Coordinates of C-alpha atoms and ligand atoms in Angstrom, one line a residue:
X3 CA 34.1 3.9 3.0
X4 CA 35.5 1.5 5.7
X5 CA 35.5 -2.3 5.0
X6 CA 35.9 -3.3 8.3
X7 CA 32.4 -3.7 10.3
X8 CA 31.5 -5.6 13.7
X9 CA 29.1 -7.0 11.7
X10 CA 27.6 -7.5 8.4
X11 CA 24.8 -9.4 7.3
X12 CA 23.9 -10.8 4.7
X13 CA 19.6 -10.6 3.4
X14 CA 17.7 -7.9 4.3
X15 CA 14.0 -8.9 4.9
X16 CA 12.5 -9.6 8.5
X17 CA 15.2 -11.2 9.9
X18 CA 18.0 -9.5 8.5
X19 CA 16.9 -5.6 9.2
X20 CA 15.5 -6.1 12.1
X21 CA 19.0 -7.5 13.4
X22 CA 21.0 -5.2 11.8
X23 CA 18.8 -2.5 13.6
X24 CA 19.7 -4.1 16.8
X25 CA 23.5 -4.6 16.7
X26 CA 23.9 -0.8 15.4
X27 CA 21.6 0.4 18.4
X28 CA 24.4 -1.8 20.9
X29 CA 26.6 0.9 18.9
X30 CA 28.5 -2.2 16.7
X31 CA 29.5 -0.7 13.3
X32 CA 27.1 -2.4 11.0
X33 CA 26.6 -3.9 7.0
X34 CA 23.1 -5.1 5.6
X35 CA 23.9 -6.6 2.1
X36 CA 20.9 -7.3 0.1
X37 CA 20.2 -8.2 -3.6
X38 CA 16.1 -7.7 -3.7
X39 CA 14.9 -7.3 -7.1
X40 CA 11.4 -6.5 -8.0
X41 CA 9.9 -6.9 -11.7
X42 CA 10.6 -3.9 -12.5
X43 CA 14.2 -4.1 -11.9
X44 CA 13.9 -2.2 -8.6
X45 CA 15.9 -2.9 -5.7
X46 CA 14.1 -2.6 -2.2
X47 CA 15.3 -4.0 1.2
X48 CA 12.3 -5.6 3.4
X49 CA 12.8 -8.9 1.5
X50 CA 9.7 -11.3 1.2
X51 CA 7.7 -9.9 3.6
X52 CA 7.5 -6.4 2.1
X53 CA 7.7 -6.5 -1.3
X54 CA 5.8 -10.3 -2.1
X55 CA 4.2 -11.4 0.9
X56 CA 3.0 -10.4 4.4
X57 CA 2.6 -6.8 3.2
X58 CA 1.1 -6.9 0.1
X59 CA -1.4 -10.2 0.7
X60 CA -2.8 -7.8 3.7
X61 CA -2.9 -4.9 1.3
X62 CA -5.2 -7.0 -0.8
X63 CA -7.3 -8.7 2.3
X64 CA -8.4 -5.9 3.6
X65 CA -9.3 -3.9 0.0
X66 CA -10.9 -7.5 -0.9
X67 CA -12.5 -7.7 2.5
X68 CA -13.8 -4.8 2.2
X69 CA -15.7 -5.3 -1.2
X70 CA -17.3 -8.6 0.5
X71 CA -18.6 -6.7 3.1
X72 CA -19.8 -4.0 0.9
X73 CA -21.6 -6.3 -1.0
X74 CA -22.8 -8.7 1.9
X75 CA -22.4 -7.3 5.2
X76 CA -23.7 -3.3 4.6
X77 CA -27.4 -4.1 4.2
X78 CA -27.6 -5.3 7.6
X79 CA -26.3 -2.4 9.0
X80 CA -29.4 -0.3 7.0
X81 CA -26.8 0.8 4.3
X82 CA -27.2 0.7 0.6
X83 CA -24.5 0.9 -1.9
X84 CA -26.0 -0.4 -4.9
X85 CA -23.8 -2.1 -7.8
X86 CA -20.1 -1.9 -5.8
X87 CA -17.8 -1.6 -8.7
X88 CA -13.7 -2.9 -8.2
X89 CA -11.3 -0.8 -9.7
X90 CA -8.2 -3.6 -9.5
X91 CA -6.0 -1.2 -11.2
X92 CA -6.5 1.1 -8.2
X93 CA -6.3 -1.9 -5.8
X94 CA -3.2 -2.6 -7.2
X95 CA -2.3 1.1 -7.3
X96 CA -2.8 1.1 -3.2
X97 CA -1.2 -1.9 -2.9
X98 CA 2.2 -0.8 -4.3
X99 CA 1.7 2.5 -2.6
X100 CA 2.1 0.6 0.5
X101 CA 4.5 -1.9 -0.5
X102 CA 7.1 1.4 -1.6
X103 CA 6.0 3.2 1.4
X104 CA 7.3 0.1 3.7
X105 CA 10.3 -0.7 2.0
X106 CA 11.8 3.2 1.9
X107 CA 11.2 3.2 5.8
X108 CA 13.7 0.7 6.0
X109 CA 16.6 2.8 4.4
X110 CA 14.8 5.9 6.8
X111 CA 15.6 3.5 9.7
X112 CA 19.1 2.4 8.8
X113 CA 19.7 5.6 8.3
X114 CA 18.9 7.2 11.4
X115 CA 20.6 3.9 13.7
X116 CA 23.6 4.3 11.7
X117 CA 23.6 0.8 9.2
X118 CA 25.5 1.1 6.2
X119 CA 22.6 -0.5 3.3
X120 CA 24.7 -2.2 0.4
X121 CA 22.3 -3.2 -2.2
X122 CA 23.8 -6.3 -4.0
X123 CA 24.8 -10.0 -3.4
X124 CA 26.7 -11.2 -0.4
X125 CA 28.8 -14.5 -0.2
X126 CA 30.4 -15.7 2.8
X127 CA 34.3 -16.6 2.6
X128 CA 36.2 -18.2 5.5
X129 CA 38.0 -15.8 7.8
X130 CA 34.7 -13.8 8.2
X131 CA 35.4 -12.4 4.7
X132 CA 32.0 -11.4 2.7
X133 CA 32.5 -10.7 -0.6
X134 CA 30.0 -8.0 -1.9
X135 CA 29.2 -7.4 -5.6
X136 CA 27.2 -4.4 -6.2
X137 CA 24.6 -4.2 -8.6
X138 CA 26.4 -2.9 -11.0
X139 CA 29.1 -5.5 -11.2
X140 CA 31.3 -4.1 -8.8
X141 CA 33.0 -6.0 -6.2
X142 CA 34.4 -5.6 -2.7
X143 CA 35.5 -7.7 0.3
X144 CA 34.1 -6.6 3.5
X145 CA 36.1 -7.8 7.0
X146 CA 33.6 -8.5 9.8
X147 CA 33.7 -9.9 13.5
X148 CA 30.4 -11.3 13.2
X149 CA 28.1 -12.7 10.4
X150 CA 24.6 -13.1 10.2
X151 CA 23.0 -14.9 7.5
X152 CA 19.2 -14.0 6.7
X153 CA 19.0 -15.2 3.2
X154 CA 15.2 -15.9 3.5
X155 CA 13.4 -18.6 1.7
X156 CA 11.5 -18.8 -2.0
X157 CA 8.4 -20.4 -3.3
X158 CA 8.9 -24.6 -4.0
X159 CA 8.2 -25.7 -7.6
X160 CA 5.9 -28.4 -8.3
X161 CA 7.7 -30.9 -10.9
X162 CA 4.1 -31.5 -12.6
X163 CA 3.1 -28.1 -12.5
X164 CA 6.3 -25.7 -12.9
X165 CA 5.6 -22.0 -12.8
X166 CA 5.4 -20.3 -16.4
X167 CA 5.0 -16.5 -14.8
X168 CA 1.7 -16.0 -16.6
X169 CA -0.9 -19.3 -16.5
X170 CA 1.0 -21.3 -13.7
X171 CA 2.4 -18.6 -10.7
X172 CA 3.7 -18.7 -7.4
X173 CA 2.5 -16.5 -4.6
X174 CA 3.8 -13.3 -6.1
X175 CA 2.7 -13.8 -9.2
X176 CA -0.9 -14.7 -7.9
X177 CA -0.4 -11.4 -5.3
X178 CA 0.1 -9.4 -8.9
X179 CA -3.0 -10.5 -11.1
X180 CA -4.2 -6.9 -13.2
X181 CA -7.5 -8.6 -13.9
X182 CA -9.6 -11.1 -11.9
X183 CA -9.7 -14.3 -13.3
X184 CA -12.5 -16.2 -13.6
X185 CA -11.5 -19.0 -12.9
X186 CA -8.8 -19.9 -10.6
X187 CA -7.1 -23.1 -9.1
X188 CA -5.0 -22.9 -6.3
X189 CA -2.5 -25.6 -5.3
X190 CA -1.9 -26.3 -1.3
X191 CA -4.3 -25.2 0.9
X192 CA -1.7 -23.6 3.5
X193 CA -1.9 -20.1 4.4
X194 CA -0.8 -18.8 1.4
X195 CA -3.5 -20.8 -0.7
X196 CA -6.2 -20.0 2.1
X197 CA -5.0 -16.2 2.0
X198 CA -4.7 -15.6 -1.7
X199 CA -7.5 -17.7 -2.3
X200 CA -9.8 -15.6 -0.1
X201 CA -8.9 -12.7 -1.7
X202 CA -9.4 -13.6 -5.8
X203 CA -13.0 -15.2 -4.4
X204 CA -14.2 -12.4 -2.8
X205 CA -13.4 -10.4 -5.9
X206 CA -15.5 -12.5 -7.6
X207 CA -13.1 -15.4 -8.9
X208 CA -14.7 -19.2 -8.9
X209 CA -11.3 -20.8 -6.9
X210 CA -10.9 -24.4 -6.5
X211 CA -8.2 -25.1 -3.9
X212 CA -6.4 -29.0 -4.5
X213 CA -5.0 -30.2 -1.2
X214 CA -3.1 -33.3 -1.4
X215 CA -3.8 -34.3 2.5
X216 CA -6.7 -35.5 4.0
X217 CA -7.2 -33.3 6.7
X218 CA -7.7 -29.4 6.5
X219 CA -5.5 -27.4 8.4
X220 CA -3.6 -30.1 10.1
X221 CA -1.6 -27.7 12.2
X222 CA -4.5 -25.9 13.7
X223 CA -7.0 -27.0 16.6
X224 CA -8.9 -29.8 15.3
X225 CA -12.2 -27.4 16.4
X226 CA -10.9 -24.5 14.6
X227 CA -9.7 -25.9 11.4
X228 CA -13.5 -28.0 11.4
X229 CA -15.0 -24.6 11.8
X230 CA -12.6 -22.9 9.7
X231 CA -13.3 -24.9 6.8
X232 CA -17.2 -24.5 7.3
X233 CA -16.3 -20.7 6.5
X234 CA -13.9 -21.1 3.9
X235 CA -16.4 -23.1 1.9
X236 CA -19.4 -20.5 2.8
X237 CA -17.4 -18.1 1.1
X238 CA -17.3 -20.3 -1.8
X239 CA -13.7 -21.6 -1.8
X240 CA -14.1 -25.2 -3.9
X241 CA -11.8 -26.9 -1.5
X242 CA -10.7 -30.4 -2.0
X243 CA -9.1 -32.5 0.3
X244 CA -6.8 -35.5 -0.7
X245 CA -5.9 -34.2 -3.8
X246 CA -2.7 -35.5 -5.3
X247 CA -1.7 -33.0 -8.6
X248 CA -0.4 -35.3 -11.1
X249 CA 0.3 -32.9 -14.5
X250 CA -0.5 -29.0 -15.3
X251 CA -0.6 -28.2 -19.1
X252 CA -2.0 -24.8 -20.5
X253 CA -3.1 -24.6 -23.6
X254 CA -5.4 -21.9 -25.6
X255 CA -5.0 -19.6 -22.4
X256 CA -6.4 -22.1 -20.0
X257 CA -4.6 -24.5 -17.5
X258 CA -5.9 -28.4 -17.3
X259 CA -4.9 -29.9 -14.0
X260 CA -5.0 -33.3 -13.8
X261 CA -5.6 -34.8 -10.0
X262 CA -6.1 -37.8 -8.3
X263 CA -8.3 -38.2 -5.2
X264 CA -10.6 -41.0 -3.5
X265 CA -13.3 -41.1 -6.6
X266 CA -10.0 -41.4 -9.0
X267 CA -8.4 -39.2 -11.7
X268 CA -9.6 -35.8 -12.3
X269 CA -9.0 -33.2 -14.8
X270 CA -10.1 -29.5 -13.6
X271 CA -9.3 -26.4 -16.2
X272 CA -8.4 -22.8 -14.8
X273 CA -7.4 -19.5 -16.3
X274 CA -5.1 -19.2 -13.7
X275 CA -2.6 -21.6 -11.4
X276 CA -1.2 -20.3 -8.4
X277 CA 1.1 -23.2 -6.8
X278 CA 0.9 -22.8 -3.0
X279 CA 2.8 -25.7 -1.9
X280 CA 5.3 -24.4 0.6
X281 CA 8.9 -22.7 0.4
X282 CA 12.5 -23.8 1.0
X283 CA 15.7 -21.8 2.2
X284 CA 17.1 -19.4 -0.1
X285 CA 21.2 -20.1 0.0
X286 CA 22.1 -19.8 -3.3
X287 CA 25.7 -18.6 -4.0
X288 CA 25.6 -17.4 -0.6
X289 CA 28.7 -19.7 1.2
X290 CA 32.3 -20.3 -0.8
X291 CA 34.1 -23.4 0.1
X292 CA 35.6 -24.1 3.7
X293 CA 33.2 -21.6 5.5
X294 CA 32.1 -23.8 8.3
X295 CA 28.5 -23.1 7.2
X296 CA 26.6 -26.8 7.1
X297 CA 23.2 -26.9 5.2
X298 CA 21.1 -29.7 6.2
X299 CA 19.0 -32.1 4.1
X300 CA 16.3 -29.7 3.4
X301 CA 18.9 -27.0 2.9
X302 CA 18.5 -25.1 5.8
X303 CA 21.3 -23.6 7.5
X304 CA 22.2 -25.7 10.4
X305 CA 22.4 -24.0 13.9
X306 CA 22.1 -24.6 17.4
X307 CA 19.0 -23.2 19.4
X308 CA 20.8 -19.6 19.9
X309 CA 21.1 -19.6 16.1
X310 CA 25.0 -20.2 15.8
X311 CA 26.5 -22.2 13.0
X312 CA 28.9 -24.4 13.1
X313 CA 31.5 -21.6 12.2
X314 CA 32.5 -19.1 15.4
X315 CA 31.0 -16.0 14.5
X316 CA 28.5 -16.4 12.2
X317 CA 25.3 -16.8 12.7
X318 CA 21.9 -17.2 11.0
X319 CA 18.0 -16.2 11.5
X320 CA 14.9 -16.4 9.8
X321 CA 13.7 -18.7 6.9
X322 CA 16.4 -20.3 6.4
X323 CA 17.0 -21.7 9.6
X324 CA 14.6 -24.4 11.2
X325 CA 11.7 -23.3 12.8
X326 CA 8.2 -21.7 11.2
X327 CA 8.8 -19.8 8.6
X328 CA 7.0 -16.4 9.4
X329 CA 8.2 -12.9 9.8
X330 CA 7.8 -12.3 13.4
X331 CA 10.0 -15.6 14.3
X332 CA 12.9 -14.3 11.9
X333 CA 12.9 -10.8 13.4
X334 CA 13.0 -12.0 17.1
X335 CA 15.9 -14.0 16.0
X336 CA 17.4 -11.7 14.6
X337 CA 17.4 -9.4 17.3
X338 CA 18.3 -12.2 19.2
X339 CA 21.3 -13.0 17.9
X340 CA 22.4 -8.8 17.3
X341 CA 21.9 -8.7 21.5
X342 CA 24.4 -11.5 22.2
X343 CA 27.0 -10.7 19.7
X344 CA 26.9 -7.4 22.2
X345 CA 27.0 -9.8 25.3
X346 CA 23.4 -9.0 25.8
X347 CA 20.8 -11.3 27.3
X348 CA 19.5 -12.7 24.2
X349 CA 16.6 -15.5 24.1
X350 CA 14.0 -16.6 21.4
X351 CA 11.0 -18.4 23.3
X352 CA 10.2 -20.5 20.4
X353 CA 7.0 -21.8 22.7
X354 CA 5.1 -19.0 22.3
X355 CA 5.1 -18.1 18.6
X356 CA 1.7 -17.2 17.3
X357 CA 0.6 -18.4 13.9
X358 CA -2.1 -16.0 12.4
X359 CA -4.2 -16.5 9.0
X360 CA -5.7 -13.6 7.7
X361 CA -8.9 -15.6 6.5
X362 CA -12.2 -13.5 7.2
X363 CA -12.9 -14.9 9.9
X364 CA -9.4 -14.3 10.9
X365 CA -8.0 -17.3 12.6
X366 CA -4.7 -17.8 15.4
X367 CA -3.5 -19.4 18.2
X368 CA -0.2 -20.0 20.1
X369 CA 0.8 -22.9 22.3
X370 CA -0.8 -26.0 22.3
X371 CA -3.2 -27.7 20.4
X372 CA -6.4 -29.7 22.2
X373 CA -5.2 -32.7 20.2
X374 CA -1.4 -32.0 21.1
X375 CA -2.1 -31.7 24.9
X376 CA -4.2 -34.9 24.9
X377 CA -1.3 -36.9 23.1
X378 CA 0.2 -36.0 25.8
X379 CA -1.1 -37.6 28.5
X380 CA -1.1 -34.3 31.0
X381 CA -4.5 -33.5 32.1
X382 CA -6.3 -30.8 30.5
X383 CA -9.7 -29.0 31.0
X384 CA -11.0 -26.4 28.0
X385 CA -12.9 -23.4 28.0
X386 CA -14.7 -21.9 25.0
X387 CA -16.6 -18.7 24.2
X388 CA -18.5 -17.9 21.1
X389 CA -18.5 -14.5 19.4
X390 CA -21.8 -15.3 18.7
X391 CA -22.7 -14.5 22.6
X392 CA -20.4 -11.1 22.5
X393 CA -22.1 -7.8 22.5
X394 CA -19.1 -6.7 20.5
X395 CA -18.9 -8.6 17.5
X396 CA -22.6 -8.8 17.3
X397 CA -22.7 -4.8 16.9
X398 CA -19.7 -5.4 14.6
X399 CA -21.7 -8.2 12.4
X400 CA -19.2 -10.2 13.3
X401 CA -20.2 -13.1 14.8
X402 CA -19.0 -16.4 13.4
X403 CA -16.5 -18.1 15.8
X404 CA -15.1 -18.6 19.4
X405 CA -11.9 -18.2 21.6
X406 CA -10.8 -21.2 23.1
X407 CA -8.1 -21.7 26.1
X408 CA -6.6 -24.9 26.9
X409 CA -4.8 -25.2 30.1
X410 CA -3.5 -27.7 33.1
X411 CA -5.3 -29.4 35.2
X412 CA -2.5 -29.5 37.6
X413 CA -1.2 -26.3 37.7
X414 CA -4.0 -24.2 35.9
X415 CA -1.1 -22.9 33.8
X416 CA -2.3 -21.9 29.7
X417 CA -1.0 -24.5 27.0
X418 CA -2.6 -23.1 24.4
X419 CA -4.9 -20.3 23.3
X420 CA -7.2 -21.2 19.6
X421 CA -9.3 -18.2 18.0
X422 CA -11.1 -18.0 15.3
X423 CA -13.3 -14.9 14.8
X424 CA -13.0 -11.4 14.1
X425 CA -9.7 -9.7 14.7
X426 CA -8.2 -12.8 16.2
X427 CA -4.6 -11.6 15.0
X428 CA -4.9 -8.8 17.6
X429 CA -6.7 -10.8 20.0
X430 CA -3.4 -14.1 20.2
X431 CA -1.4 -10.8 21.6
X432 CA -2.6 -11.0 24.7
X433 CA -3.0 -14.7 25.2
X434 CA 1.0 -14.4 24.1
X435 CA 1.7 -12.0 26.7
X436 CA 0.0 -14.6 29.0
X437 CA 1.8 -17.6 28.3
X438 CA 5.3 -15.6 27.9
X439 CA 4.8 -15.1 31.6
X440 CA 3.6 -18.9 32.4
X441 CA 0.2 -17.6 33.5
X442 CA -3.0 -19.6 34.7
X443 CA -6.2 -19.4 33.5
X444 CA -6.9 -17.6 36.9
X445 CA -4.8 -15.0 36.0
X446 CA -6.6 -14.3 33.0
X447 CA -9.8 -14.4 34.9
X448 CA -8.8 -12.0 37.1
X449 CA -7.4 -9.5 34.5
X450 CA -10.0 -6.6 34.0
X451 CA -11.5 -6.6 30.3
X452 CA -12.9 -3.4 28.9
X453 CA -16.3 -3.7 27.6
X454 CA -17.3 -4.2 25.3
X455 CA -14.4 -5.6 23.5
X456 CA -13.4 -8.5 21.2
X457 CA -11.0 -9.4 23.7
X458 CA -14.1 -10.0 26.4
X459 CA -14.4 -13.2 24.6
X460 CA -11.0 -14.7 25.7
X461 CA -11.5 -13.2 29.2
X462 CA -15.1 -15.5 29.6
X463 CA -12.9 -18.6 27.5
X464 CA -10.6 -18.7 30.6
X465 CA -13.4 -18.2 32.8
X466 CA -15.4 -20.9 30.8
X467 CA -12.0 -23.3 31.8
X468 CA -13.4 -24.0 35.4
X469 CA -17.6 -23.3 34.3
X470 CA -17.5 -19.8 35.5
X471 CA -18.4 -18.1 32.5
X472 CA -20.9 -15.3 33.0
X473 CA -21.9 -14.4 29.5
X474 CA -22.5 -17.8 28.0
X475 CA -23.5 -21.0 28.8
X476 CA -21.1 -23.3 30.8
X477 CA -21.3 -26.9 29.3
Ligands
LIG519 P1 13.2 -13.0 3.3 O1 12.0 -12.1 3.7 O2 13.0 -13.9 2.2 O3 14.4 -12.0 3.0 C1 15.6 -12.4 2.6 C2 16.3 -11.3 1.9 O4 17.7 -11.7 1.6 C3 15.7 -11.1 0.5 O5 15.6 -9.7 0.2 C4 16.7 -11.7 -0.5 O6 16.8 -11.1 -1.7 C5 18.0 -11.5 0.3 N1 19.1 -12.3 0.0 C6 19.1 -13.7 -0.1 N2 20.4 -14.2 -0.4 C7 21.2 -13.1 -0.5 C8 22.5 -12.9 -0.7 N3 23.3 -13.9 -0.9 N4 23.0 -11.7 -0.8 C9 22.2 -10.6 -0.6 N5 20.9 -10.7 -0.3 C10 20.4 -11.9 -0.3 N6 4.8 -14.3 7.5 C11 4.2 -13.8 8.6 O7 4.7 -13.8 9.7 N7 3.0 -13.2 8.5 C12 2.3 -13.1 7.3 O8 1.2 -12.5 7.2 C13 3.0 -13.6 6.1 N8 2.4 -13.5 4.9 C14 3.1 -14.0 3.8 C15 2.5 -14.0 2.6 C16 3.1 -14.5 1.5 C17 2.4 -14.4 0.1 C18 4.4 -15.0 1.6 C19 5.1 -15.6 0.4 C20 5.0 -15.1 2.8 C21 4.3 -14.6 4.0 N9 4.9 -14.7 5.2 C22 4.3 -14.2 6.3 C23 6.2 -15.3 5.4 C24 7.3 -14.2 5.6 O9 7.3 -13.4 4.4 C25 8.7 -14.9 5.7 O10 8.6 -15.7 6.9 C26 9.7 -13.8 6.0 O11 9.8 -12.9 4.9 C27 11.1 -14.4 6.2 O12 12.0 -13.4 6.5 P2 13.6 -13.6 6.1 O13 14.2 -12.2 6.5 O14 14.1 -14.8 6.8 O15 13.6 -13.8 4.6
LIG520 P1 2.2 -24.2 3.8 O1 3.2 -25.2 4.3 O2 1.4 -23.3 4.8 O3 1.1 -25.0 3.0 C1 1.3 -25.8 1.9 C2 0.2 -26.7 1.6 O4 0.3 -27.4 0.4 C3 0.1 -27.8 2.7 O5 -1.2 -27.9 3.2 C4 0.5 -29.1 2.0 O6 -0.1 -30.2 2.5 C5 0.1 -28.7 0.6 N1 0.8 -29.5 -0.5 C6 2.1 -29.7 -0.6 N2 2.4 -30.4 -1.7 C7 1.2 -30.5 -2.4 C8 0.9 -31.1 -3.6 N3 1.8 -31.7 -4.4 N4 -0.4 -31.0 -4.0 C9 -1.4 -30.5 -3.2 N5 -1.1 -29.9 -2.0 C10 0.2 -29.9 -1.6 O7 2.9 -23.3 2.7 P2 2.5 -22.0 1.9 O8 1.0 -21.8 2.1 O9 3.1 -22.1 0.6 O10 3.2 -20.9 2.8 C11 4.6 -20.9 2.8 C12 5.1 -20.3 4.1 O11 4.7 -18.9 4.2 C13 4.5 -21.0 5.3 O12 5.5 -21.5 6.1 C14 3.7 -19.9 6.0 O13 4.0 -19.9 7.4 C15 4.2 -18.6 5.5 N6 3.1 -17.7 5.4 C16 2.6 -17.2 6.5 C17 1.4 -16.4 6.4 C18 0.8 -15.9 7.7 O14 1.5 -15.9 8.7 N7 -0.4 -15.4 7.7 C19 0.8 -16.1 5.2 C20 1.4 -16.7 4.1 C21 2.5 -17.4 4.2

């Protein structure tokens, strides 16, 4: 096998395959090193994503999603089910069905575009050297034109509550429970704690969720994280806000987790801890000396806005470059950067990233917040629509929530789009579409909406922007 490739790169989740995909479709001979290793001593390529985080938490959603409704949503619709049992084994079962199912595509795909998969651990040398050390020990020195580094990101430790793999866990461990707990404490109510949270609740776990700010859901619309945390507590998440974790100890099976908030310190005892607190790049062993590669204080890989490093011909995407660290911002840089290593127009609009949380209700936006806009100072005008006046999500018993479109004044163009309400994930994609082609809010308007459909709701919002709503009051 040649050692010489156009381009090689190094991580093989979101970011990585995806690019790799790309440069061997613009016919450049291609590498994708990656050392992915599950428990059970298992290598897979898909990285994070597939085998600990977007694919299996959605695995679980939906299979704990659909207990909930089972148990609170069918006797509206004139069903009975009587006692709905939970097989977690056979959740579980599903879950890693799906997980394997994902991960194998990857090699399927590689395969038919032409990339040559190395499963082991790359490091970057100068010269655009990457040493490659199989699995098994074995090492070899691959020559490439081009680099790109998508070493991904893992799960922050906190000091006074480090992970033990059993009591205290990080997202994968909390993604892997074989029984329910009964009771469980979540730390950091991001998206993973509001995700993972969501789904050990509706399985019947009591959760308390310890948030060390003040405010829920800082990043969202102020409107939707207000009503988002109305929900989140209907379904019984214990959430607290301004919750600073000062020591974890377990003992006797259980964890005591000592906190301090406005009424003072707090002790409250779990079976299980998952620590949710955020994640950092992932570069270990992954540059020798005199590379070129810069890290910056947070140890991200530094690079410029089209995702070069400081060294000529190597690049790097994903988590562990600035920027949000989700799976659909990784792959569009990675694909990015695989189109202009072939001279390709290559751009990442990093405007129009959507954010989703797969809560129930489901929750996304893109653009700009109400509160950002105002800051500001550009004029703004708002239009809302409730799925609580849509003949769509009432026949779906899905009513809690609205769509919400914040745009110009001055030009009528869309700053932002907030949803929160049933498939809200799908919903952003056209609101996405909008603003990726600067649209108004008359554009929207005069975009033809089946009915009836979800996405009537964000059709009346941009109406609702100048009064014209039809299917809901104009205030
Ligand atoms: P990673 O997915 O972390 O992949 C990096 C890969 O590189 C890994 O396989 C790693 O082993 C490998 N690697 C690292 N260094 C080397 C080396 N030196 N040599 C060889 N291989 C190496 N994002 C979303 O957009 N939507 C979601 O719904 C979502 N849900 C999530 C749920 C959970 C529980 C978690 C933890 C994350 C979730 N995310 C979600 C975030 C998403 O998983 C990450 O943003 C995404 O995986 C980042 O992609 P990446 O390719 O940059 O890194
Ligand atoms: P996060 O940044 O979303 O949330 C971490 C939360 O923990 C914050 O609210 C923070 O204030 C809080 N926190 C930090 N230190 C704390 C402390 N000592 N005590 C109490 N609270 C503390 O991070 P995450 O939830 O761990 O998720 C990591 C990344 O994974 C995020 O960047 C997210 O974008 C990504 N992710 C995305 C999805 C999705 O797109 N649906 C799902 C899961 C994860």
């Amino acid at each position: 096998m040649s050692d010489q490739f156009d381009v090689v790169v190094i991580g093989g989740g979101p970011a990585g395959y995806p690019a790799a995909i790309r440069a061997a479709q613009n016919k450049l001979s291609v590498a994708c090193i990656d050392e992915w290793q599950n428990r059970d001593g298992s290598h897979a390529f898909g990285g994070t994503c597939l085998n600990a985080g977007c694919i299996p938490s959605k695995a679980l959603l939906e299979s704990s999603e659909l207990v909930h409704r089972a148990q609170h949503e069918f006797k509206a619709h004139g069903i009975s089910v009587g006692t709905v049992e939970v097989d977690i084994a056979g959740m579980q079962k599903r879950k890693a069905a799906i997980v394997r199912q994902s991960t194998q595509g990857i090699l399927a795909l590689f395969k038919s575009a032409g990339v040559t998969p190395l499963q082991g651990h790359g490091r970057l040398l100068p010269g655009l050297k990457v040493e490659f050390t199989a699995h098994d020990g074995a090492k070899r020195t691959l020559q490439a034109k081009h680099v790109i580094l998508a070493s991904g990101s893992q799960p922050m430790e906190l000091k006074s509550a480090p992970f033990d793999g059993r009591h205290v866990v990080d997202s994968w461990g909390a993604l892997d429970f074989d029984a329910v707990p009964k009771r469980l404490g979540v730390i950091g109510a991001g998206v993973i704690g509001l995700e993972l949270g969501s789904v050990w609740r509706r399985l019947g776990a009591e959760v308390v969720v310890l948030e060390a700010l003040p405010d829920f859901l800082p990043m969202a619309d102020g409107q939707v994280s207000k009503e988002a945390l109305r929900h989140f507590r209907k379904l019984g998440l214990d959430i607290r806000l301004g919750a600073k974790v000062t020591g974890a100890s377990v003992a006797g099976g259980e964890v005591t987790v000592a906190y301090t908030d406005a009424k003072g310190e707090q002790p409250v005892v779990v079976d299980r801890l998952v620590v949710a607190i955020g994640r950092r790049p992932y570069t270990r062993d992954l540059l020798a000396e005199g590379t070129g590669v810069a890290l910056d204080e947070r140890g991200f890989v530094q690079v410029d806005e089209h995702c070069r490093t400081g060294a000529k011909g190597v690049w790097a995407v994903g988590d562990c470059v600035r920027g949000p660290m989700l799976a659909h911002k990784g792959k569009e840089e990675g694909v990015a950067v695989a189109d202009a290593i072939a001279g390709l127009y290559a751009e990442v609009n990093y405007k129009v990233i959507p954010s989703v949380i797969y809560s129930a209700p489901e929750i996304a936006w893109v653009g700009l917040t109400e509160e950002q806009v105002k800051a500001s100072g550009r004029a703004y005008k708002v239009g809302s629509f409730p799925f609580a006046a849509s003949g769509r999500a009432r026949a779906m018993e899905a009513t809690a929530g609205f769509c919400k479109v914040v745009a110009a004044v001055d030009n009528d163009e869309i700053l932002g789009v907030h949803i929160i309400g049933p498939m809200a994930g799908e919903m952003i994609a056209e609101a996405v579409l909008a603003m990726e082609y600067s649209a108004s809010s008359e554009d929207l308007q005069r975009t033809i909406h089946a009915h009836p459909t979800l996405s009537e709701a964000l059709h009346e919002a941009a109406l609702a922007a100048d009064k014209r709503a039809i299917d809901c009051l104009n205030k």
